[in-house]
Amino acid sequence: MPHDFLSDEQIARYARFPAEVSVSELEQFFRLDSQARAMATAKRGPASKLGWTLQWGTVRMLGVFLPDNPTGLPTSAITFVAEQLDIDPACVGEYRRRQQTAYEHSWEIRDAFGYRDFAAGQEELRTFLAARVWTTEEGPRTLFDRAVVYLVENKVLLPGLTVLARMVATVRREENARLHANMHQRLPTTVQTAMTGLLHVPEDRRRSELERLRSEPTRASSHAMVAALDRVSEISSVGTGQIDVADVPAVKLDALAKYGLKSKAPTLRGLDEYRKSATLLATVRSLETSSVDDALDVLNLLMVSKLINRSVREGNEDKLNRLPELRMAAKNMAQALEVLLATSQDSHEQAVSLPQVWNAIEEVVDRQKLVTAVNTVAEQVPDDADAAAEWRARLVKRYRTVQGFIELLLDVIEFDATEAGQPVLDALRTAAPMARSRKHYRAEDIAAHAELTGGSWKRPIFANPNVDPGRIDKTAFIMCVMEHLHKALRRRDVFARGGDRWGDPRARLLSGQQWEHTRPTVLAALGLESEPAAHLAELASALEDGYHRVLEGLSTNTAVQFDGGKLRMDPLGAGAEPPLMGQFRARVEAMMPRVDFPDLLMEVAARTGFTRDFTHISGAETRMEDFNASLCALLVSEACNIGLTPVAKPGVAALTRSRLHQVDQGYVRAETISAANARLIEAQSDIGIVDSWGGGLLASADGMRFVVPVNNLHTRANPKYFGLRKRGATWLNVVNDQVMGLGGVVVPGTLRDSLFILDAIHARDGGEKPERVVTDNASYSDLVFGLFAICGYQFSPRIADLGDTRLWRTNTHAHYGPLDTMSRHTVHLDKIRAHWEDMLRVAGSLTTGAVRAHDLMRMLSRDGRPIGLGDAFAHYGRIFKTLHLLQFLHDESYRRMITAQLNTSEARHGLARKICHGNRGELRQRYRQGLEDQLGSLGLALNAVVWWNSLYIDAAVDQLRADGFPATEDMCARLSPLICEHINFLGSYTFPQPDVQAGLRPLRDPEATEE
């Protein structure tokens, strides 16, 4: 059938009213305007007036007339219309007596309000659908819904279901075919041949060349670096990077690439010629970018873990090993100096010769020992020494690690640089040929790079005793350049032209016509103006009010004390709970039905339909029987970290290992998990109890650490969290005050969380945009406050120690009493004014997703200090940081709100640990995408538990209130959907289809004794 792709729900609601019409729909479609009221009241009898108006509202809401049953509307709609006309709704039955009247009214409404038959508007619809197919990757179900909305909004009467479904399917098929043919025609024969060759499986191997090139590196070593660079070179040699695809929407290229990266070679070979060419073109171009990023990931991890960190550790060990020798030398020199000082005092009374002085010194310390001591100090504490001298000396000894790839690095990856990074790039071009050269280099050969070779690099480069005078130690120079290159790459002062993660974030900032087109929308969305004067004046006034509010409340604020001019704040105590709260909480928890985790997921899937968001990577909707069972089994496998073995059932078609692999490869990916999360977030907001927990406008961001005991470039070492010899990753997730996860990002190791929080919030899966973002007191800075503020968020970290906190002011003449000592520093508003336009451009780029925040923050600072535009953001952020600190000092409820939301995040992490119990909670994913997909599945499972608990907590509260328990809103606000004692996460892995039509599961009797 042409409409096989439609869901049962879509078929059921097409051109039909729901059982109940919402209040907003009544206002939107059935509220009479002046023209409709005049035409309705002109009818003769009440029934005719009411019937005409009902038909008018029907076509506005459904896009079609219902001539066979013009009054078959929900009672709420009939009553709503009758009240406006001051007519008894009971007369509606009289309208059906003469069918011709309904037809006449429908024609009148059509002519008066400009409705057209489908034949008159189908070409417009076809054009609309073609544009959607060309510029988006929407599936046929979504396109069908958009087509219905388009027809309703443009007053084109809906055709039959089959007609519209056939048009959607046809346009989608034709436009995709046109796209594939367009991309195929751009390919030269050589590129076409090279791409097709990637699908060949060599005789001595089990996988195709494409599948080999898709495999990311997992280790960081010199050999792995060479292999990664060879992979870059091999992929770029295919030639797809030379094909101009600038006019092809990025979303289409991305979708084709994802399909090509997931599919096996036989599947790709089986595609029609045009689609195969388009898919391979997009896939290889994607690999060109990702391979460059992967190679620089290897370089970054190699420099950090194998070279710099190891050299620092060994340098520190060298310091400790030489410390006794240095202490003895210092002791001998101190003894000699004491004698010299004493002799100097005696010389005021009589002359003392140099031999006499030496004789006196040698009575205390032998002259040879003194010479040795002086040489020891000179060697270990040279004039040009700095804190890095020891480890840099060790770093030079690891030259062989980079010798094998530095020249290849420059040949394969196309580097570029900002003005600050150009000296490093120039030095790299000088150093790379040295690695293979046997030439002896002199100081003048590297004179152009003097700004990089100073400090503790000067001695190993220019004064190595093992190198002939006048020559330089080229190994030391090369390692010096590699250290500077690593720093510049991390700051993106040097970047890869073909990279994404290691590309230039400045190039992604909105500019030119693109910025001018987006600018008005951005300013309106963020509530900002082109001129900052009024905005800054308002902030200055708010800052002044904040200071005075704190000062006025100090007399009654017993939590704040000043000890010797230093601020001290008492920790929060436990808040008082309402009477009967303990009993209420215990009763609710005792009433929750006992359920196995797989049963819970199956019920959530049946009630919310979140599995429908897992579309195939090709864009097709699934037609698998018992797809819910297969998908929920995969979620249990991934979220519980137990693998497929416990959930696979050879005798059950939906749970065979091959079926689970098929679903995993084709349906489970970041965008489908995100869409499913969005559905759960929206569904949870409709549950009554949820409003007691919050409005969804408050969110917290916190990291959850996972050990990854296998080789993975996206992990880092941290003995505090991962143990001495293991590495791990951080899952930074965002949770709203309704306890639903809004999304998350995977961070290598334990990098500063604040660099990624803004990215996680902007990339949230769904829910309201939070107004306030709460974090723990870990890493935050003035720059972070500024970026959050310009993007419309109040950044509210918990402050552990206010004693050394700095407050900022705009009024240099004001006196703030005991706060004067803390607030001596001034915000420079002139710096904000000077950079305001660029600050707005950054805000627009961040909010539209054009640039990642963590890349941008590196660009705006150097060695931890904001520079240029970053300094303007820092001053802007100091205003909001001070406002936050002042409110934190003054308002206990504000402090409790922050603490409560952070406690919610920690409790959610506790539940996540219980769910992710397999393999001791360690993730064994070798690739970044594997980590993201598994932790995304864990986040979806968490949201499913929260949704299910919310549903049954709501039912339990209703039951308790019906039984006479005085459950207040304050008491309901203290309930948590993170309880899990009633859920069994262990051992039971069956996936029965639930009967949701029978209603909710029976609640348990809170008075019953557990067996």
mmCIF file with all atom_site columns, N, CA and C in Angstrom, residues 794-840:
data_model
loop_
_atom_site.group_PDB
_atom_site.id
_atom_site.type_symbol
_atom_site.label_atom_id
_atom_site.label_alt_id
_atom_site.label_comp_id
_atom_site.label_asym_id
_atom_site.label_entity_id
_atom_site.label_seq_id
_atom_site.pdbx_PDB_ins_code
_atom_site.Cartn_x
_atom_site.Cartn_y
_atom_site.Cartn_z
_atom_site.occupancy
_atom_site.B_iso_or_equiv
_atom_site.pdbx_formal_charge
_atom_site.auth_seq_id
_atom_site.auth_comp_id
_atom_site.auth_asym_id
_atom_site.auth_atom_id
_atom_site.pdbx_PDB_model_num
ATOM 1   N N  . GLN A 1 794 ? 22.172 32.162 33.042 1.00 0.00 ? 794 GLN A N  1
ATOM 2   C CA . GLN A 1 794 ? 22.805 32.572 34.286 1.00 0.00 ? 794 GLN A CA 1
ATOM 3   C C  . GLN A 1 794 ? 23.615 31.394 34.803 1.00 0.00 ? 794 GLN A C  1
ATOM 4   N N  . PHE A 1 795 ? 24.923 31.550 34.820 1.00 0.00 ? 795 PHE A N  1
ATOM 5   C CA . PHE A 1 795 ? 25.816 30.500 35.289 1.00 0.00 ? 795 PHE A CA 1
ATOM 6   C C  . PHE A 1 795 ? 25.896 30.595 36.808 1.00 0.00 ? 795 PHE A C  1
ATOM 7   N N  . SER A 1 796 ? 25.556 29.494 37.499 1.00 0.00 ? 796 SER A N  1
ATOM 8   C CA . SER A 1 796 ? 25.438 29.537 38.961 1.00 0.00 ? 796 SER A CA 1
ATOM 9   C C  . SER A 1 796 ? 26.192 28.382 39.614 1.00 0.00 ? 796 SER A C  1
ATOM 10  N N  . PRO A 1 797 ? 27.514 28.443 39.643 1.00 0.00 ? 797 PRO A N  1
ATOM 11  C CA . PRO A 1 797 ? 28.263 27.377 40.306 1.00 0.00 ? 797 PRO A CA 1
ATOM 12  C C  . PRO A 1 797 ? 28.167 27.473 41.818 1.00 0.00 ? 797 PRO A C  1
ATOM 13  N N  . ARG A 1 798 ? 28.251 26.323 42.461 1.00 0.00 ? 798 ARG A N  1
ATOM 14  C CA . ARG A 1 798 ? 28.283 26.314 43.918 1.00 0.00 ? 798 ARG A CA 1
ATOM 15  C C  . ARG A 1 798 ? 29.675 26.741 44.366 1.00 0.00 ? 798 ARG A C  1
ATOM 16  N N  . ILE A 1 799 ? 29.744 27.647 45.323 1.00 0.00 ? 799 ILE A N  1
ATOM 17  C CA . ILE A 1 799 ? 31.018 28.185 45.791 1.00 0.00 ? 799 ILE A CA 1
ATOM 18  C C  . ILE A 1 799 ? 31.371 27.501 47.103 1.00 0.00 ? 799 ILE A C  1
ATOM 19  N N  . ALA A 1 800 ? 32.522 26.835 47.121 1.00 0.00 ? 800 ALA A N  1
ATOM 20  C CA . ALA A 1 800 ? 32.920 26.108 48.328 1.00 0.00 ? 800 ALA A CA 1
ATOM 21  C C  . ALA A 1 800 ? 33.575 27.032 49.339 1.00 0.00 ? 800 ALA A C  1
ATOM 22  N N  . ASP A 1 801 ? 34.415 27.952 48.881 1.00 0.00 ? 801 ASP A N  1
ATOM 23  C CA . ASP A 1 801 ? 35.159 28.819 49.794 1.00 0.00 ? 801 ASP A CA 1
ATOM 24  C C  . ASP A 1 801 ? 35.089 30.250 49.278 1.00 0.00 ? 801 ASP A C  1
ATOM 25  N N  . LEU A 1 802 ? 34.346 31.085 50.004 1.00 0.00 ? 802 LEU A N  1
ATOM 26  C CA . LEU A 1 802 ? 34.197 32.482 49.593 1.00 0.00 ? 802 LEU A CA 1
ATOM 27  C C  . LEU A 1 802 ? 35.306 33.374 50.126 1.00 0.00 ? 802 LEU A C  1
ATOM 28  N N  . GLY A 1 803 ? 36.173 32.831 50.988 1.00 0.00 ? 803 GLY A N  1
ATOM 29  C CA . GLY A 1 803 ? 37.162 33.673 51.657 1.00 0.00 ? 803 GLY A CA 1
ATOM 30  C C  . GLY A 1 803 ? 38.091 34.389 50.709 1.00 0.00 ? 803 GLY A C  1
ATOM 31  N N  . ASP A 1 804 ? 38.534 33.705 49.663 1.00 0.00 ? 804 ASP A N  1
ATOM 32  C CA . ASP A 1 804 ? 39.492 34.306 48.723 1.00 0.00 ? 804 ASP A CA 1
ATOM 33  C C  . ASP A 1 804 ? 38.819 34.762 47.432 1.00 0.00 ? 804 ASP A C  1
ATOM 34  N N  . THR A 1 805 ? 37.514 34.807 47.434 1.00 0.00 ? 805 THR A N  1
ATOM 35  C CA . THR A 1 805 ? 36.786 35.194 46.222 1.00 0.00 ? 805 THR A CA 1
ATOM 36  C C  . THR A 1 805 ? 36.893 36.682 45.978 1.00 0.00 ? 805 THR A C  1
ATOM 37  N N  . ARG A 1 806 ? 37.030 37.050 44.723 1.00 0.00 ? 806 ARG A N  1
ATOM 38  C CA . ARG A 1 806 ? 37.156 38.455 44.338 1.00 0.00 ? 806 ARG A CA 1
ATOM 39  C C  . ARG A 1 806 ? 35.828 38.962 43.791 1.00 0.00 ? 806 ARG A C  1
ATOM 40  N N  . LEU A 1 807 ? 35.348 40.088 44.328 1.00 0.00 ? 807 LEU A N  1
ATOM 41  C CA . LEU A 1 807 ? 34.166 40.763 43.800 1.00 0.00 ? 807 LEU A CA 1
ATOM 42  C C  . LEU A 1 807 ? 34.604 41.924 42.919 1.00 0.00 ? 807 LEU A C  1
ATOM 43  N N  . TRP A 1 808 ? 33.729 42.307 41.991 1.00 0.00 ? 808 TRP A N  1
ATOM 44  C CA . TRP A 1 808 ? 34.061 43.370 41.044 1.00 0.00 ? 808 TRP A CA 1
ATOM 45  C C  . TRP A 1 808 ? 33.023 44.479 41.136 1.00 0.00 ? 808 TRP A C  1
ATOM 46  N N  . ARG A 1 809 ? 33.441 45.674 40.777 1.00 0.00 ? 809 ARG A N  1
ATOM 47  C CA . ARG A 1 809 ? 32.566 46.839 40.842 1.00 0.00 ? 809 ARG A CA 1
ATOM 48  C C  . ARG A 1 809 ? 32.671 47.638 39.558 1.00 0.00 ? 809 ARG A C  1
ATOM 49  N N  . THR A 1 810 ? 31.653 48.465 39.313 1.00 0.00 ? 810 THR A N  1
ATOM 50  C CA . THR A 1 810 ? 31.702 49.436 38.216 1.00 0.00 ? 810 THR A CA 1
ATOM 51  C C  . THR A 1 810 ? 31.813 50.854 38.758 1.00 0.00 ? 810 THR A C  1
ATOM 52  N N  . ASN A 1 811 ? 31.424 51.058 40.010 1.00 0.00 ? 811 ASN A N  1
ATOM 53  C CA . ASN A 1 811 ? 31.478 52.371 40.666 1.00 0.00 ? 811 ASN A CA 1
ATOM 54  C C  . ASN A 1 811 ? 32.743 52.437 41.508 1.00 0.00 ? 811 ASN A C  1
ATOM 55  N N  . THR A 1 812 ? 33.728 53.172 41.032 1.00 0.00 ? 812 THR A N  1
ATOM 56  C CA . THR A 1 812 ? 35.017 53.203 41.730 1.00 0.00 ? 812 THR A CA 1
ATOM 57  C C  . THR A 1 812 ? 34.983 54.053 43.000 1.00 0.00 ? 812 THR A C  1
ATOM 58  N N  . HIS A 1 813 ? 33.962 54.876 43.174 1.00 0.00 ? 813 HIS A N  1
ATOM 59  C CA . HIS A 1 813 ? 33.902 55.771 44.336 1.00 0.00 ? 813 HIS A CA 1
ATOM 60  C C  . HIS A 1 813 ? 32.995 55.244 45.450 1.00 0.00 ? 813 HIS A C  1
ATOM 61  N N  . ALA A 1 814 ? 32.302 54.144 45.185 1.00 0.00 ? 814 ALA A N  1
ATOM 62  C CA . ALA A 1 814 ? 31.361 53.631 46.181 1.00 0.00 ? 814 ALA A CA 1
ATOM 63  C C  . ALA A 1 814 ? 32.098 52.953 47.328 1.00 0.00 ? 814 ALA A C  1
ATOM 64  N N  . HIS A 1 815 ? 31.459 52.956 48.502 1.00 0.00 ? 815 HIS A N  1
ATOM 65  C CA . HIS A 1 815 ? 31.998 52.264 49.674 1.00 0.00 ? 815 HIS A CA 1
ATOM 66  C C  . HIS A 1 815 ? 31.010 51.168 50.058 1.00 0.00 ? 815 HIS A C  1
ATOM 67  N N  . TYR A 1 816 ? 31.548 49.958 50.170 1.00 0.00 ? 816 TYR A N  1
ATOM 68  C CA . TYR A 1 816 ? 30.705 48.810 50.456 1.00 0.00 ? 816 TYR A CA 1
ATOM 69  C C  . TYR A 1 816 ? 31.029 48.175 51.813 1.00 0.00 ? 816 TYR A C  1
ATOM 70  N N  . GLY A 1 817 ? 31.449 48.996 52.736 1.00 0.00 ? 817 GLY A N  1
ATOM 71  C CA . GLY A 1 817 ? 31.655 48.534 54.099 1.00 0.00 ? 817 GLY A CA 1
ATOM 72  C C  . GLY A 1 817 ? 32.603 47.350 54.169 1.00 0.00 ? 817 GLY A C  1
ATOM 73  N N  . PRO A 1 818 ? 32.199 46.267 54.851 1.00 0.00 ? 818 PRO A N  1
ATOM 74  C CA . PRO A 1 818 ? 33.091 45.113 55.003 1.00 0.00 ? 818 PRO A CA 1
ATOM 75  C C  . PRO A 1 818 ? 33.407 44.406 53.689 1.00 0.00 ? 818 PRO A C  1
ATOM 76  N N  . LEU A 1 819 ? 32.674 44.747 52.609 1.00 0.00 ? 819 LEU A N  1
ATOM 77  C CA . LEU A 1 819 ? 32.953 44.135 51.312 1.00 0.00 ? 819 LEU A CA 1
ATOM 78  C C  . LEU A 1 819 ? 33.986 44.909 50.505 1.00 0.00 ? 819 LEU A C  1
ATOM 79  N N  . ASP A 1 820 ? 34.464 46.048 51.033 1.00 0.00 ? 820 ASP A N  1
ATOM 80  C CA . ASP A 1 820 ? 35.416 46.867 50.293 1.00 0.00 ? 820 ASP A CA 1
ATOM 81  C C  . ASP A 1 820 ? 36.695 46.103 49.962 1.00 0.00 ? 820 ASP A C  1
ATOM 82  N N  . THR A 1 821 ? 37.174 45.315 50.911 1.00 0.00 ? 821 THR A N  1
ATOM 83  C CA . THR A 1 821 ? 38.427 44.587 50.692 1.00 0.00 ? 821 THR A CA 1
ATOM 84  C C  . THR A 1 821 ? 38.293 43.599 49.547 1.00 0.00 ? 821 THR A C  1
ATOM 85  N N  . MET A 1 822 ? 37.131 42.957 49.441 1.00 0.00 ? 822 MET A N  1
ATOM 86  C CA . MET A 1 822 ? 36.920 41.967 48.395 1.00 0.00 ? 822 MET A CA 1
ATOM 87  C C  . MET A 1 822 ? 36.612 42.598 47.044 1.00 0.00 ? 822 MET A C  1
ATOM 88  N N  . SER A 1 823 ? 36.191 43.854 47.036 1.00 0.00 ? 823 SER A N  1
ATOM 89  C CA . SER A 1 823 ? 35.672 44.471 45.799 1.00 0.00 ? 823 SER A CA 1
ATOM 90  C C  . SER A 1 823 ? 36.526 45.636 45.330 1.00 0.00 ? 823 SER A C  1
ATOM 91  N N  . ARG A 1 824 ? 37.824 45.496 45.443 1.00 0.00 ? 824 ARG A N  1
ATOM 92  C CA . ARG A 1 824 ? 38.710 46.585 45.033 1.00 0.00 ? 824 ARG A CA 1
ATOM 93  C C  . ARG A 1 824 ? 38.938 46.625 43.525 1.00 0.00 ? 824 ARG A C  1
ATOM 94  N N  . HIS A 1 825 ? 38.526 45.597 42.808 1.00 0.00 ? 825 HIS A N  1
ATOM 95  C CA . HIS A 1 825 ? 38.818 45.503 41.375 1.00 0.00 ? 825 HIS A CA 1
ATOM 96  C C  . HIS A 1 825 ? 37.632 45.999 40.558 1.00 0.00 ? 825 HIS A C  1
ATOM 97  N N  . THR A 1 826 ? 37.934 46.640 39.439 1.00 0.00 ? 826 THR A N  1
ATOM 98  C CA . THR A 1 826 ? 36.923 47.336 38.637 1.00 0.00 ? 826 THR A CA 1
ATOM 99  C C  . THR A 1 826 ? 36.700 46.646 37.299 1.00 0.00 ? 826 THR A C  1
ATOM 100 N N  . VAL A 1 827 ? 35.447 46.545 36.903 1.00 0.00 ? 827 VAL A N  1
ATOM 101 C CA . VAL A 1 827 ? 35.092 46.049 35.567 1.00 0.00 ? 827 VAL A CA 1
ATOM 102 C C  . VAL A 1 827 ? 35.319 47.178 34.569 1.00 0.00 ? 827 VAL A C  1
ATOM 103 N N  . HIS A 1 828 ? 36.052 46.890 33.507 1.00 0.00 ? 828 HIS A N  1
ATOM 104 C CA . HIS A 1 828 ? 36.318 47.898 32.477 1.00 0.00 ? 828 HIS A CA 1
ATOM 105 C C  . HIS A 1 828 ? 35.237 47.813 31.402 1.00 0.00 ? 828 HIS A C  1
ATOM 106 N N  . LEU A 1 829 ? 34.219 48.652 31.557 1.00 0.00 ? 829 LEU A N  1
ATOM 107 C CA . LEU A 1 829 ? 33.112 48.631 30.598 1.00 0.00 ? 829 LEU A CA 1
ATOM 108 C C  . LEU A 1 829 ? 33.548 49.069 29.211 1.00 0.00 ? 829 LEU A C  1
ATOM 109 N N  . ASP A 1 830 ? 34.615 49.877 29.136 1.00 0.00 ? 830 ASP A N  1
ATOM 110 C CA . ASP A 1 830 ? 35.077 50.340 27.829 1.00 0.00 ? 830 ASP A CA 1
ATOM 111 C C  . ASP A 1 830 ? 35.579 49.180 26.965 1.00 0.00 ? 830 ASP A C  1
ATOM 112 N N  . LYS A 1 831 ? 36.144 48.161 27.598 1.00 0.00 ? 831 LYS A N  1
ATOM 113 C CA . LYS A 1 831 ? 36.593 46.997 26.833 1.00 0.00 ? 831 LYS A CA 1
ATOM 114 C C  . LYS A 1 831 ? 35.402 46.238 26.263 1.00 0.00 ? 831 LYS A C  1
ATOM 115 N N  . ILE A 1 832 ? 34.324 46.183 27.023 1.00 0.00 ? 832 ILE A N  1
ATOM 116 C CA . ILE A 1 832 ? 33.107 45.515 26.531 1.00 0.00 ? 832 ILE A CA 1
ATOM 117 C C  . ILE A 1 832 ? 32.531 46.297 25.363 1.00 0.00 ? 832 ILE A C  1
ATOM 118 N N  . ARG A 1 833 ? 32.466 47.626 25.503 1.00 0.00 ? 833 ARG A N  1
ATOM 119 C CA . ARG A 1 833 ? 31.914 48.452 24.418 1.00 0.00 ? 833 ARG A CA 1
ATOM 120 C C  . ARG A 1 833 ? 32.738 48.300 23.149 1.00 0.00 ? 833 ARG A C  1
ATOM 121 N N  . ALA A 1 834 ? 34.049 48.260 23.298 1.00 0.00 ? 834 ALA A N  1
ATOM 122 C CA . ALA A 1 834 ? 34.920 48.208 22.125 1.00 0.00 ? 834 ALA A CA 1
ATOM 123 C C  . ALA A 1 834 ? 34.765 46.905 21.346 1.00 0.00 ? 834 ALA A C  1
ATOM 124 N N  . HIS A 1 835 ? 34.409 45.812 22.030 1.00 0.00 ? 835 HIS A N  1
ATOM 125 C CA . HIS A 1 835 ? 34.313 44.502 21.378 1.00 0.00 ? 835 HIS A CA 1
ATOM 126 C C  . HIS A 1 835 ? 32.869 44.016 21.268 1.00 0.00 ? 835 HIS A C  1
ATOM 127 N N  . TRP A 1 836 ? 31.885 44.891 21.503 1.00 0.00 ? 836 TRP A N  1
ATOM 128 C CA . TRP A 1 836 ? 30.505 44.433 21.601 1.00 0.00 ? 836 TRP A CA 1
ATOM 129 C C  . TRP A 1 836 ? 30.017 43.733 20.339 1.00 0.00 ? 836 TRP A C  1
ATOM 130 N N  . GLU A 1 837 ? 30.324 44.274 19.181 1.00 0.00 ? 837 GLU A N  1
ATOM 131 C CA . GLU A 1 837 ? 29.847 43.667 17.937 1.00 0.00 ? 837 GLU A CA 1
ATOM 132 C C  . GLU A 1 837 ? 30.417 42.262 17.764 1.00 0.00 ? 837 GLU A C  1
ATOM 133 N N  . ASP A 1 838 ? 31.704 42.090 18.064 1.00 0.00 ? 838 ASP A N  1
ATOM 134 C CA . ASP A 1 838 ? 32.300 40.758 17.967 1.00 0.00 ? 838 ASP A CA 1
ATOM 135 C C  . ASP A 1 838 ? 31.727 39.820 19.027 1.00 0.00 ? 838 ASP A C  1
ATOM 136 N N  . MET A 1 839 ? 31.393 40.351 20.192 1.00 0.00 ? 839 MET A N  1
ATOM 137 C CA . MET A 1 839 ? 30.782 39.526 21.233 1.00 0.00 ? 839 MET A CA 1
ATOM 138 C C  . MET A 1 839 ? 29.413 39.024 20.774 1.00 0.00 ? 839 MET A C  1
ATOM 139 N N  . LEU A 1 840 ? 28.661 39.889 20.116 1.00 0.00 ? 840 LEU A N  1
ATOM 140 C CA . LEU A 1 840 ? 27.364 39.465 19.582 1.00 0.00 ? 840 LEU A CA 1
ATOM 141 C C  . LEU A 1 840 ? 27.546 38.395 18.513 1.00 0.00 ? 840 LEU A C  1
#
